[in-house]
Amino acid sequence: MNFHVLTLFPEMILQGMNTSITGRAIARGLLSIEAVNIRDYAFNKHQKVDDYPYGGGAGMLMQAEPVYLAYESIAQRIGKKPRVVFLTPQGKVFNQSMAREMAQEEDLVFLCGHYEGIDERVLEEIVTDYVSIGDYVLTGGELPAMVMMDSISRMVPGVLNNQESGETESFAGNLLEYPQYSRPEEWHGKKVPDVLLSGHHANIEKWRREQSILRTARWRPDLLKNADLTNKEWNEVRQWKKQWKSEADRKDSES
Ligand code: ADE
């Protein structure tokens, strides 16, 4: 996977990505990352990349031409028109299945905006995907690009080793991950659940699946709708929900 980032802050991208698991994958040649400084393509005296918006309004806009030339330098080098992701709160909200799907690409370009946005005309010409990382506004696209690259990288074969493998973790099958415990067996008076110490693998698997479903029902009921549960499991979920509701009603009546 080759990531190319169009940005005004290349050092931010390189520092972030050259760390930890993504850093290791870059060193092993499984990923490559280049940060193209849009300012290097501003061919004016002060290397200016922004200007006032026509029609007035607050703030400055990034101009079309430097963004376009920076993009073209990448397209020419790799010899094709790549997929270009523009990070924007107006985009489709990023999720695990998008990460999985984008990990199939050989090259991905991320366009990071700043100021009040980017001239619409260059977006129309080069952007293939408008993506948001959530319903809040950040100061620029660099952090969202790094969030996306991090989760896409994990889906590239070989980036995670077996122990880190994404198989049984949150969002696999639209369920959250079960709780985990390590030594000591007791900490602050809290004991590790007996079943995990039993060595009985079938029971451990059963407990973990139940915990995954329980957590998802409690914290992310929106995900549960798309999870593949047996009839018995759906019945359990209904029982838990009834119980939670009566607990909440009781608390309400007490307060
Ligand atoms: N740029 C600013 N805020 C953003 C967000 N929430 N997602 C993606 N890009 C952004």
GROMACS .gro file of C-alpha atoms and ligand atoms in nm:
model
  265
    1MET     CA    1   0.000   0.000   0.000
    2ASN     CA    2   0.137   0.338  -0.100
    3PHE     CA    3  -0.009   0.636   0.084
    4HIS     CA    4   0.038   0.984  -0.065
    5VAL     CA    5  -0.072   1.284   0.141
    6LEU     CA    6  -0.129   1.633   0.002
    7THR     CA    7  -0.077   1.864   0.298
    8LEU     CA    8   0.060   2.193   0.426
    9PHE     CA    9   0.211   2.007   0.725
   10PRO     CA   10   0.415   1.714   0.589
   11GLU     CA   11   0.620   1.675   0.907
   12MET     CA   12   0.304   1.608   1.108
   13ILE     CA   13   0.211   1.318   0.879
   14LEU     CA   14   0.559   1.167   0.863
   15GLN     CA   15   0.614   1.183   1.238
   16GLY     CA   16   0.278   1.028   1.312
   17MET     CA   17   0.302   0.747   1.061
   18ASN     CA   18   0.665   0.652   1.127
   19THR     CA   19   0.575   0.542   1.479
   20SER     CA   20   0.464   0.208   1.628
   21ILE     CA   21   0.297  -0.054   1.405
   22THR     CA   22   0.270   0.166   1.095
   23GLY     CA   23   0.637   0.267   1.141
   24ARG     CA   24   0.736  -0.099   1.157
   25ALA     CA   25   0.532  -0.177   0.842
   26ILE     CA   26   0.703   0.109   0.656
   27ALA     CA   27   1.045  -0.018   0.764
   28ARG     CA   28   0.948  -0.366   0.637
   29GLY     CA   29   0.834  -0.229   0.302
   30LEU     CA   30   0.467  -0.327   0.345
   31LEU     CA   31   0.361   0.037   0.341
   32SER     CA   32   0.508   0.350   0.196
   33ILE     CA   33   0.417   0.702   0.288
   34GLU     CA   34   0.497   1.026   0.115
   35ALA     CA   35   0.382   1.369   0.223
   36VAL     CA   36   0.369   1.621  -0.060
   37ASN     CA   37   0.387   1.982   0.056
   38ILE     CA   38   0.121   2.176  -0.136
   39ARG     CA   39   0.318   2.493  -0.070
   40ASP     CA   40   0.597   2.361  -0.294
   41TYR     CA   41   0.351   2.399  -0.584
   42ALA     CA   42   0.259   2.763  -0.515
   43PHE     CA   43   0.459   2.933  -0.786
   44ASN     CA   44   0.425   3.290  -0.660
   45LYS     CA   45   0.665   3.518  -0.476
   46HIS     CA   46   0.558   3.431  -0.122
   47GLN     CA   47   0.451   3.070  -0.189
   48LYS     CA   48   0.099   3.173  -0.098
   49VAL     CA   49  -0.165   2.896  -0.112
   50ASP     CA   50  -0.476   3.074   0.020
   51ASP     CA   51  -0.698   3.367  -0.076
   52TYR     CA   52  -1.028   3.534   0.014
   53PRO     CA   53  -1.352   3.365  -0.088
   54TYR     CA   54  -1.555   3.527  -0.366
   55GLY     CA   55  -1.881   3.657  -0.226
   56GLY     CA   56  -1.724   3.736   0.109
   57GLY     CA   57  -1.742   3.547   0.436
   58ALA     CA   58  -1.509   3.448   0.713
   59GLY     CA   59  -1.162   3.304   0.658
   60MET     CA   60  -0.944   3.209   0.367
   61LEU     CA   61  -0.969   2.932   0.109
   62MET     CA   62  -0.696   2.710  -0.028
   63GLN     CA   63  -0.658   2.793  -0.397
   64ALA     CA   64  -0.714   2.539  -0.672
   65GLU     CA   65  -0.388   2.557  -0.867
   66PRO     CA   66  -0.128   2.453  -0.604
   67VAL     CA   67  -0.351   2.164  -0.495
   68TYR     CA   68  -0.394   2.054  -0.856
   69LEU     CA   69  -0.023   2.071  -0.939
   70ALA     CA   70   0.069   1.878  -0.624
   71TYR     CA   71  -0.187   1.611  -0.719
   72GLU     CA   72  -0.058   1.596  -1.077
   73SER     CA   73   0.298   1.540  -0.957
   74ILE     CA   74   0.176   1.223  -0.784
   75ALA     CA   75  -0.044   1.105  -1.071
   76GLN     CA   76   0.243   1.146  -1.315
   77ARG     CA   77   0.492   0.965  -1.096
   78ILE     CA   78   0.270   0.662  -1.037
   79GLY     CA   79   0.143   0.664  -1.395
   80LYS     CA   80  -0.231   0.659  -1.322
   81LYS     CA   81  -0.520   0.863  -1.187
   82PRO     CA   82  -0.530   0.750  -0.825
   83ARG     CA   83  -0.821   0.738  -0.584
   84VAL     CA   84  -0.824   1.070  -0.394
   85VAL     CA   85  -0.983   1.096  -0.049
   86PHE     CA   86  -1.076   1.447   0.065
   87LEU     CA   87  -1.112   1.473   0.442
   88THR     CA   88  -1.417   1.680   0.529
   89PRO     CA   89  -1.690   1.680   0.793
   90GLN     CA   90  -1.933   1.681   0.497
   91GLY     CA   91  -1.817   1.338   0.380
   92LYS     CA   92  -1.941   0.985   0.436
   93VAL     CA   93  -1.858   0.875   0.791
   94PHE     CA   94  -1.560   0.639   0.794
   95ASN     CA   95  -1.604   0.286   0.928
   96GLN     CA   96  -1.435  -0.052   0.942
   97SER     CA   97  -1.580  -0.182   0.616
   98MET     CA   98  -1.450   0.127   0.432
   99ALA     CA   99  -1.106   0.061   0.587
  100ARG     CA  100  -1.120  -0.299   0.467
  101GLU     CA  101  -1.227  -0.197   0.117
  102MET     CA  102  -0.969   0.082   0.077
  103ALA     CA  103  -0.692  -0.155   0.190
  104GLN     CA  104  -0.733  -0.331  -0.149
  105GLU     CA  105  -0.594  -0.026  -0.336
  106GLU     CA  106  -0.232  -0.006  -0.439
  107ASP     CA  107  -0.218   0.373  -0.408
  108LEU     CA  108  -0.433   0.611  -0.204
  109VAL     CA  109  -0.407   0.990  -0.204
  110PHE     CA  110  -0.536   1.193   0.093
  111LEU     CA  111  -0.608   1.561   0.045
  112CYS     CA  112  -0.590   1.760   0.368
  113GLY     CA  113  -0.767   2.095   0.375
  114HIS     CA  114  -0.699   2.390   0.601
  115TYR     CA  115  -0.839   2.736   0.656
  116GLU     CA  116  -1.207   2.748   0.561
  117GLY     CA  117  -1.180   2.489   0.286
  118ILE     CA  118  -1.059   2.437  -0.070
  119ASP     CA  119  -1.175   2.595  -0.397
  120GLU     CA  120  -1.461   2.371  -0.514
  121ARG     CA  121  -1.333   2.345  -0.873
  122VAL     CA  122  -1.023   2.144  -0.790
  123LEU     CA  123  -1.227   1.914  -0.565
  124GLU     CA  124  -1.460   1.846  -0.859
  125GLU     CA  125  -1.162   1.754  -1.078
  126ILE     CA  126  -0.960   1.527  -0.854
  127VAL     CA  127  -1.158   1.397  -0.554
  128THR     CA  128  -1.309   1.048  -0.575
  129ASP     CA  129  -1.416   1.002  -0.209
  130TYR     CA  130  -1.540   1.257   0.046
  131VAL     CA  131  -1.481   1.114   0.394
  132SER     CA  132  -1.545   1.237   0.749
  133ILE     CA  133  -1.414   1.070   1.063
  134GLY     CA  134  -1.711   1.181   1.272
  135ASP     CA  135  -1.959   1.456   1.345
  136TYR     CA  136  -1.723   1.717   1.486
  137VAL     CA  137  -1.501   1.977   1.324
  138LEU     CA  138  -1.121   1.968   1.334
  139THR     CA  139  -0.874   2.237   1.231
  140GLY     CA  140  -0.741   2.042   0.934
  141GLY     CA  141  -0.744   1.712   0.748
  142GLU     CA  142  -0.412   1.576   0.876
  143LEU     CA  143  -0.544   1.401   1.187
  144PRO     CA  144  -0.837   1.244   0.998
  145ALA     CA  145  -0.597   1.129   0.723
  146MET     CA  146  -0.376   0.966   0.986
  147VAL     CA  147  -0.676   0.802   1.152
  148MET     CA  148  -0.778   0.655   0.817
  149MET     CA  149  -0.427   0.546   0.721
  150ASP     CA  150  -0.382   0.379   1.057
  151SER     CA  151  -0.696   0.170   1.029
  152ILE     CA  152  -0.645   0.093   0.658
  153SER     CA  153  -0.288  -0.020   0.733
  154ARG     CA  154  -0.412  -0.276   0.984
  155MET     CA  155  -0.611  -0.439   0.704
  156VAL     CA  156  -0.308  -0.472   0.473
  157PRO     CA  157  -0.182  -0.834   0.481
  158GLY     CA  158   0.132  -0.873   0.694
  159VAL     CA  159   0.106  -0.540   0.878
  160LEU     CA  160  -0.028  -0.702   1.194
  161ASN     CA  161   0.144  -1.012   1.323
  162ASN     CA  162  -0.065  -1.313   1.431
  163GLN     CA  163  -0.104  -1.194   1.786
  164GLU     CA  164  -0.223  -0.854   1.677
  165SER     CA  165  -0.450  -0.999   1.411
  166GLY     CA  166  -0.780  -0.827   1.352
  167GLU     CA  167  -0.988  -1.147   1.350
  168THR     CA  168  -1.161  -1.138   1.688
  169GLU     CA  169  -1.165  -0.771   1.767
  170SER     CA  170  -1.423  -0.495   1.782
  171PHE     CA  171  -1.649  -0.468   1.475
  172ALA     CA  172  -1.575  -0.822   1.358
  173GLY     CA  173  -1.931  -0.932   1.275
  174ASN     CA  174  -2.060  -0.596   1.397
  175LEU     CA  175  -1.991  -0.685   1.760
  176LEU     CA  176  -1.767  -0.506   2.008
  177GLU     CA  177  -1.477  -0.691   2.164
  178TYR     CA  178  -1.523  -0.882   2.492
  179PRO     CA  179  -1.341  -0.763   2.809
  180GLN     CA  180  -0.988  -0.892   2.867
  181TYR     CA  181  -0.779  -0.950   3.179
  182SER     CA  182  -0.413  -1.014   3.256
  183ARG     CA  183  -0.216  -1.079   3.577
  184PRO     CA  184  -0.268  -1.047   3.868
  185GLU     CA  185  -0.575  -1.263   3.929
  186GLU     CA  186  -0.704  -1.007   4.177
  187TRP     CA  187  -0.653  -0.629   4.156
  188HIS     CA  188  -0.817  -0.363   4.375
  189GLY     CA  189  -1.042  -0.638   4.508
  190LYS     CA  190  -1.164  -0.725   4.157
  191LYS     CA  191  -1.126  -1.087   4.048
  192VAL     CA  192  -1.074  -1.215   3.694
  193PRO     CA  193  -1.394  -1.404   3.594
  194ASP     CA  194  -1.361  -1.771   3.698
  195VAL     CA  195  -1.439  -1.905   3.353
  196LEU     CA  196  -1.118  -1.749   3.212
  197LEU     CA  197  -0.910  -1.940   3.467
  198SER     CA  198  -1.091  -2.269   3.403
  199GLY     CA  199  -0.893  -2.375   3.097
  200HIS     CA  200  -1.223  -2.491   2.945
  201HIS     CA  201  -1.197  -2.348   2.594
  202ALA     CA  202  -1.554  -2.405   2.483
  203ASN     CA  203  -1.687  -2.230   2.793
  204ILE     CA  204  -1.441  -1.945   2.746
  205GLU     CA  205  -1.554  -1.894   2.386
  206LYS     CA  206  -1.918  -1.904   2.493
  207TRP     CA  207  -1.856  -1.646   2.769
  208ARG     CA  208  -1.663  -1.417   2.531
  209ARG     CA  209  -1.935  -1.424   2.269
  210GLU     CA  210  -2.198  -1.347   2.530
  211GLN     CA  211  -1.990  -1.057   2.663
  212SER     CA  212  -1.944  -0.920   2.308
  213ILE     CA  213  -2.318  -0.927   2.250
  214LEU     CA  214  -2.390  -0.779   2.593
  215ARG     CA  215  -2.150  -0.488   2.538
  216THR     CA  216  -2.280  -0.419   2.190
  217ALA     CA  217  -2.641  -0.422   2.311
  218ARG     CA  218  -2.552  -0.184   2.595
  219TRP     CA  219  -2.314   0.060   2.427
  220ARG     CA  220  -2.374   0.032   2.052
  221PRO     CA  221  -2.727  -0.097   1.990
  222ASP     CA  222  -2.705   0.062   1.643
  223LEU     CA  223  -2.440  -0.199   1.547
  224LEU     CA  224  -2.634  -0.492   1.682
  225LYS     CA  225  -2.899  -0.458   1.412
  226ASN     CA  226  -2.646  -0.584   1.155
  227ALA     CA  227  -2.493  -0.856   1.374
  228ASP     CA  228  -2.551  -1.220   1.297
  229LEU     CA  229  -2.711  -1.360   1.614
  230THR     CA  230  -2.892  -1.689   1.668
  231ASN     CA  231  -3.257  -1.683   1.778
  232LYS     CA  232  -3.146  -1.783   2.126
  233GLU     CA  233  -2.904  -1.490   2.137
  234TRP     CA  234  -3.172  -1.244   2.020
  235ASN     CA  235  -3.396  -1.372   2.299
  236GLU     CA  236  -3.119  -1.311   2.551
  237VAL     CA  237  -3.075  -0.957   2.419
  238ARG     CA  238  -3.448  -0.894   2.469
  239GLN     CA  239  -3.425  -1.021   2.827
  240TRP     CA  240  -3.127  -0.795   2.905
  241LYS     CA  241  -3.302  -0.494   2.754
  242LYS     CA  242  -3.612  -0.557   2.965
  243GLN     CA  243  -3.392  -0.583   3.272
  244TRP     CA  244  -3.201  -0.262   3.191
  245LYS     CA  245  -3.526  -0.079   3.133
  246SER     CA  246  -3.674  -0.186   3.465
  247GLU     CA  247  -3.348  -0.088   3.640
  248ALA     CA  248  -3.359   0.255   3.475
  249ASP     CA  249  -3.727   0.300   3.564
  250ARG     CA  250  -3.653   0.208   3.924
  251LYS     CA  251  -3.369   0.464   3.940
  252ASP     CA  252  -3.598   0.729   3.791
  253SER     CA  253  -3.869   0.665   4.047
  254GLU     CA  254  -3.612   0.685   4.329
  255SER     CA  255  -3.474   1.021   4.220
  256ADE     N1  256  -1.178   1.812   0.864
  256ADE     C1  257  -1.228   1.883   0.968
  256ADE     N2  258  -1.307   1.808   1.043
  256ADE     C2  259  -1.309   1.683   0.988
  256ADE     C3  260  -1.374   1.560   1.021
  256ADE     N3  261  -1.456   1.548   1.124
  256ADE     N4  262  -1.352   1.455   0.940
  256ADE     C4  263  -1.273   1.467   0.832
  256ADE     N5  264  -1.211   1.579   0.797
  256ADE     C5  265  -1.227   1.686   0.873
   0.00000   0.00000   0.00000
